[in-house]
JSON list of C-alpha atoms in Angstrom, two decimals:
[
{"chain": "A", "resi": 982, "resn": "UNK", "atom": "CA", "xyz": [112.27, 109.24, 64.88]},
{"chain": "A", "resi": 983, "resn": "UNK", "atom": "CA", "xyz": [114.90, 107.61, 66.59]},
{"chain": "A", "resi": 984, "resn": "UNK", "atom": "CA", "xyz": [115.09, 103.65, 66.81]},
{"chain": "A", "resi": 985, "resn": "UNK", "atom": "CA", "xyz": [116.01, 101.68, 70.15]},
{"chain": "A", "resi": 986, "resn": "UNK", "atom": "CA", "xyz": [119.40, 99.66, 70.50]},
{"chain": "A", "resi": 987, "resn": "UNK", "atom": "CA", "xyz": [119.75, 96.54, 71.57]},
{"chain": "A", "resi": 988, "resn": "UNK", "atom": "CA", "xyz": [121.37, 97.64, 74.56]},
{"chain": "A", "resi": 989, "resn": "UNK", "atom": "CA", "xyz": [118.61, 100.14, 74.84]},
{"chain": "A", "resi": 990, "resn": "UNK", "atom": "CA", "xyz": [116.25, 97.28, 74.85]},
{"chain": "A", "resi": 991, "resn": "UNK", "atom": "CA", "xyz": [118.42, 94.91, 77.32]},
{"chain": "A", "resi": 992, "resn": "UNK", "atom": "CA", "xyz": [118.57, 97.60, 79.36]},
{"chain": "A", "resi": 993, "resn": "UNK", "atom": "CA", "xyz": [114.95, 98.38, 79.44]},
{"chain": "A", "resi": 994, "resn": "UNK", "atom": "CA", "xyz": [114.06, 94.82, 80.01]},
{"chain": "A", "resi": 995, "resn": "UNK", "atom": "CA", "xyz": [116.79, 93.96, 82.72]},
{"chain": "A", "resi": 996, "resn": "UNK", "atom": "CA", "xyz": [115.13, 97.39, 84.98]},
{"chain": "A", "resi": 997, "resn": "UNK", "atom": "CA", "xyz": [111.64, 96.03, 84.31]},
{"chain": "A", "resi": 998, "resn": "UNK", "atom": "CA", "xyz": [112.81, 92.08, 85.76]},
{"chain": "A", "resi": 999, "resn": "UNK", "atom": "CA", "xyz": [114.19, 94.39, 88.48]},
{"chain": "A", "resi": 1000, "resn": "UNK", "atom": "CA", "xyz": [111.38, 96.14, 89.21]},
{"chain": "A", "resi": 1001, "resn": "UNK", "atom": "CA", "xyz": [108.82, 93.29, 89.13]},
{"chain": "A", "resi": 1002, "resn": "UNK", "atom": "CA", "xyz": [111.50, 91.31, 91.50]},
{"chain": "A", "resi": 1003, "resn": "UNK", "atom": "CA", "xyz": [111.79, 94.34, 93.87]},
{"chain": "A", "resi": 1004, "resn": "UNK", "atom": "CA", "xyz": [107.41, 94.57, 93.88]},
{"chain": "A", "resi": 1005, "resn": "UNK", "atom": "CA", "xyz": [107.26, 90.56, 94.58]},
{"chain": "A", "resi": 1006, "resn": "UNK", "atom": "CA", "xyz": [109.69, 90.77, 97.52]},
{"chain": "A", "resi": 1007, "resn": "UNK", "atom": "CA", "xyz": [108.09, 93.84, 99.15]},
{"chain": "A", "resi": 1008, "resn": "UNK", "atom": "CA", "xyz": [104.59, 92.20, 98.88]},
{"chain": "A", "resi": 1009, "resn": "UNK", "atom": "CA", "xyz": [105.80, 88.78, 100.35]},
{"chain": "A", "resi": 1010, "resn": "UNK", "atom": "CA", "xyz": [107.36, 90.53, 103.09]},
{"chain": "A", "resi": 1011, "resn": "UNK", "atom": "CA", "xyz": [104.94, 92.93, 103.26]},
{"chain": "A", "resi": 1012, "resn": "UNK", "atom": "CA", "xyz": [102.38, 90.40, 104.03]},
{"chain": "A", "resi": 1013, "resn": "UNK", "atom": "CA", "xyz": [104.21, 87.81, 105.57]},
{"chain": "A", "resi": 1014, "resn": "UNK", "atom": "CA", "xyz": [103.55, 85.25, 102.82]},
{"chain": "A", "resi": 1015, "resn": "UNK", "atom": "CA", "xyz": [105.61, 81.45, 103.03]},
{"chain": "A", "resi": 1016, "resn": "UNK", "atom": "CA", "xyz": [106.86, 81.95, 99.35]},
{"chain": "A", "resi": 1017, "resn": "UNK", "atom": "CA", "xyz": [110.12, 83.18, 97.41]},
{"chain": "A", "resi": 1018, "resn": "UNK", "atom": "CA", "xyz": [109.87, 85.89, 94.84]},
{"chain": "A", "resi": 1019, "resn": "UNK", "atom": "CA", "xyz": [111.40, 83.42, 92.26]},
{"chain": "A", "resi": 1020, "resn": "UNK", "atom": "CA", "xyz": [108.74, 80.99, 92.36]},
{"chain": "A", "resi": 1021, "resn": "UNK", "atom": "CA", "xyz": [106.35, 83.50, 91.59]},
{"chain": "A", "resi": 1022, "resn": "UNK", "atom": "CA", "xyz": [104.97, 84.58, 88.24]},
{"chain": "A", "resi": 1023, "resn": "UNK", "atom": "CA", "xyz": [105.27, 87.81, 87.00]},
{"chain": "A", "resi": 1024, "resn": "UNK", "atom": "CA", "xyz": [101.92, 86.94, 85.46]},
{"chain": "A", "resi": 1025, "resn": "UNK", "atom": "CA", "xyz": [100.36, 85.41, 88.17]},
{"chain": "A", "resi": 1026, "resn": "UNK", "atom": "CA", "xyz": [96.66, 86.73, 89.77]},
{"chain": "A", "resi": 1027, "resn": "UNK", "atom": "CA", "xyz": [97.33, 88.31, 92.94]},
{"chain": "A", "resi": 1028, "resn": "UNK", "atom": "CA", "xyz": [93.54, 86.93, 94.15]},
{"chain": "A", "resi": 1029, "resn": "UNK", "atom": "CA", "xyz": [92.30, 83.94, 94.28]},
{"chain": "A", "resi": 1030, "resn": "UNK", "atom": "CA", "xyz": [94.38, 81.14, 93.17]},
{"chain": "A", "resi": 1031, "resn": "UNK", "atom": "CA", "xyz": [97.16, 83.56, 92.44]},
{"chain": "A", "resi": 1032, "resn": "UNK", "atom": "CA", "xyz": [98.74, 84.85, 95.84]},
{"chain": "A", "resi": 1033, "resn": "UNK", "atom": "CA", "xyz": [95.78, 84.96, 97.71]},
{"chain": "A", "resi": 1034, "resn": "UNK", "atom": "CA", "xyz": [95.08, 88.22, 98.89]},
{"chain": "A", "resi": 1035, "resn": "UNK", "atom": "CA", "xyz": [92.36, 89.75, 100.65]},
{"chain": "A", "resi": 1036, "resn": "UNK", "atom": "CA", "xyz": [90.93, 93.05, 100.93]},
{"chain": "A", "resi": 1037, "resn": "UNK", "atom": "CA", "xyz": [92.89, 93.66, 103.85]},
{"chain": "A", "resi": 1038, "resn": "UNK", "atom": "CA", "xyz": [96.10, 92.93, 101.55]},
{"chain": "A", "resi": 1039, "resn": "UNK", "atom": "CA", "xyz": [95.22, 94.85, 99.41]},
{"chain": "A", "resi": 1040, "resn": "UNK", "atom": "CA", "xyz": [94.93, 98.02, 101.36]},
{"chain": "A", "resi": 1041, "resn": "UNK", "atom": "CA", "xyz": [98.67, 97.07, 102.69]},
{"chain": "A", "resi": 1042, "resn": "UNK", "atom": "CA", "xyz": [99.97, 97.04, 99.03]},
{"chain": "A", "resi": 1043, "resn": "UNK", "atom": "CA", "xyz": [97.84, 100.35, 98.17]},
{"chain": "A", "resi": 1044, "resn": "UNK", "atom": "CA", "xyz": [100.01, 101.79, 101.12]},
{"chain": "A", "resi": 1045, "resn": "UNK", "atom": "CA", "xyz": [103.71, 99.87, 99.87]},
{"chain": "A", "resi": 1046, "resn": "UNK", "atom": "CA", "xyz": [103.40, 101.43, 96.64]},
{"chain": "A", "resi": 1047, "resn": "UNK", "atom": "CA", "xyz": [102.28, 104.86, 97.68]},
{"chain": "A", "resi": 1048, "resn": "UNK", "atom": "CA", "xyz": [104.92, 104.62, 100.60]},
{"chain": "A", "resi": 1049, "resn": "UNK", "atom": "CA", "xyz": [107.75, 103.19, 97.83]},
{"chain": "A", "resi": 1050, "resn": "UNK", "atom": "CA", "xyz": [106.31, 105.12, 94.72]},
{"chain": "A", "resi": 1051, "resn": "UNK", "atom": "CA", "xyz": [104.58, 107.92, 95.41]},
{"chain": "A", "resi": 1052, "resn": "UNK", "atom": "CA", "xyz": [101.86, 106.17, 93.12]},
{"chain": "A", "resi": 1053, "resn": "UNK", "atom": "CA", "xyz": [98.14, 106.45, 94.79]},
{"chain": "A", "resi": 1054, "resn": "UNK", "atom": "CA", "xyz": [95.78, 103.45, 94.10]},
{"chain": "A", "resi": 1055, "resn": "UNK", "atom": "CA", "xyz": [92.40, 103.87, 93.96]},
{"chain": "A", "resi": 1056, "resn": "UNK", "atom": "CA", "xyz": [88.94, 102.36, 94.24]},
{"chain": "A", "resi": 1057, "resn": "UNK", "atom": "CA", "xyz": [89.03, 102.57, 90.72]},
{"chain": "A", "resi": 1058, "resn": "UNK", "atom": "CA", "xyz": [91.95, 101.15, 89.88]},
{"chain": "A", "resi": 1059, "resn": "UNK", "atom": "CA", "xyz": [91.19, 97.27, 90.90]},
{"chain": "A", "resi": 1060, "resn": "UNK", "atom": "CA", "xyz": [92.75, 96.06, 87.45]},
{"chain": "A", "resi": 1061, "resn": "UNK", "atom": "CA", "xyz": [96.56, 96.97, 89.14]},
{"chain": "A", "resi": 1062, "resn": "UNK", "atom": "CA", "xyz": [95.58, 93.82, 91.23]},
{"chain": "A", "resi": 1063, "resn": "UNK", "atom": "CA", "xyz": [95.62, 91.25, 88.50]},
{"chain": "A", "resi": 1064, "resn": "UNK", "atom": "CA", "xyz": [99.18, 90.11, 88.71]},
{"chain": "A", "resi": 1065, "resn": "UNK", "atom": "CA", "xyz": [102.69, 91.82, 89.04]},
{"chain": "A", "resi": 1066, "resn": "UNK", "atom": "CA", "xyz": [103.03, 93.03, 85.58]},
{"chain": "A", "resi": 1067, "resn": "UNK", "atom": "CA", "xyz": [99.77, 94.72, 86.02]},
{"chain": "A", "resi": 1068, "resn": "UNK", "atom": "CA", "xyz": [101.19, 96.35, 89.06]},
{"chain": "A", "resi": 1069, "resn": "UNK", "atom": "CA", "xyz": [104.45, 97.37, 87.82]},
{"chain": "A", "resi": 1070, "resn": "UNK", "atom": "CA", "xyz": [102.55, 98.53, 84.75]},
{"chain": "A", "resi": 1071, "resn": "UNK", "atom": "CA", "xyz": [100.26, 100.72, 86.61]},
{"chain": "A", "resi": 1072, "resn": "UNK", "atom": "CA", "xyz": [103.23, 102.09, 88.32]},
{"chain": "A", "resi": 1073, "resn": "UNK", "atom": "CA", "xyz": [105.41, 102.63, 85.63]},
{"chain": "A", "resi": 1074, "resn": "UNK", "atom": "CA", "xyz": [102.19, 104.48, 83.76]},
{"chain": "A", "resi": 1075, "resn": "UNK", "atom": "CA", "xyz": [101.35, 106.81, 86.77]},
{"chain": "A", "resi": 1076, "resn": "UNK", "atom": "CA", "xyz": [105.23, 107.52, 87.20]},
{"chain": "A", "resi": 1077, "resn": "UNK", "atom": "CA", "xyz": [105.48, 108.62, 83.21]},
{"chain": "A", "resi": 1078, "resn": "UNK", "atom": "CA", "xyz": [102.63, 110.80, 83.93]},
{"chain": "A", "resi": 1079, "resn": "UNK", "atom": "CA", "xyz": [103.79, 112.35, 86.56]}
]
């Protein structure tokens, strides 16, 4: 069994900020939304109170990340829209299996 470095971790950790940065910038943009990426929480719903998306929205970020990803979202797969990590998540799961 091997163990993680530090640097492993650090590493790991500084792609995922990335990756949840790069996912928050393409859905503002995507959608046209009056809000920088910073000020949003990685944990943050993307309904509701969150970002407010719609089912329209949603279908544009279904195409984003299939587009940007090769990762397909589907009707079953609603919990990817609770928040950024669960997006990035979902990603980063589909990728591994892939």
């Amino acid at each position: 069994m091997s163990t993680a470095t530090f640097e492993d971790v650090r590493t790991r950790g500084e792609a995922r900020l990335a990756k949840n940065m790069k996912i928050k910038s393409m859905i503002i943009d995507r959608l046209g939304l009056d809000v920088e990426p910073a000020v949003v929480s990685d944990n943050q719903p993307l309904f509701g109170r969150g970002l407010e998306m719609d089912s329209l929205d949603t279908l544009e970020i279904v195409v984003m990340v299939n587009n940007e990803y090769d990762v397909l979202i589907s009707d079953e797969d609603f919990e990817a829209f609770g928040s950024i990590n669960a997006l990035v998540d979902f990603i980063e799961d589909r990728e591994a299996a892939a």
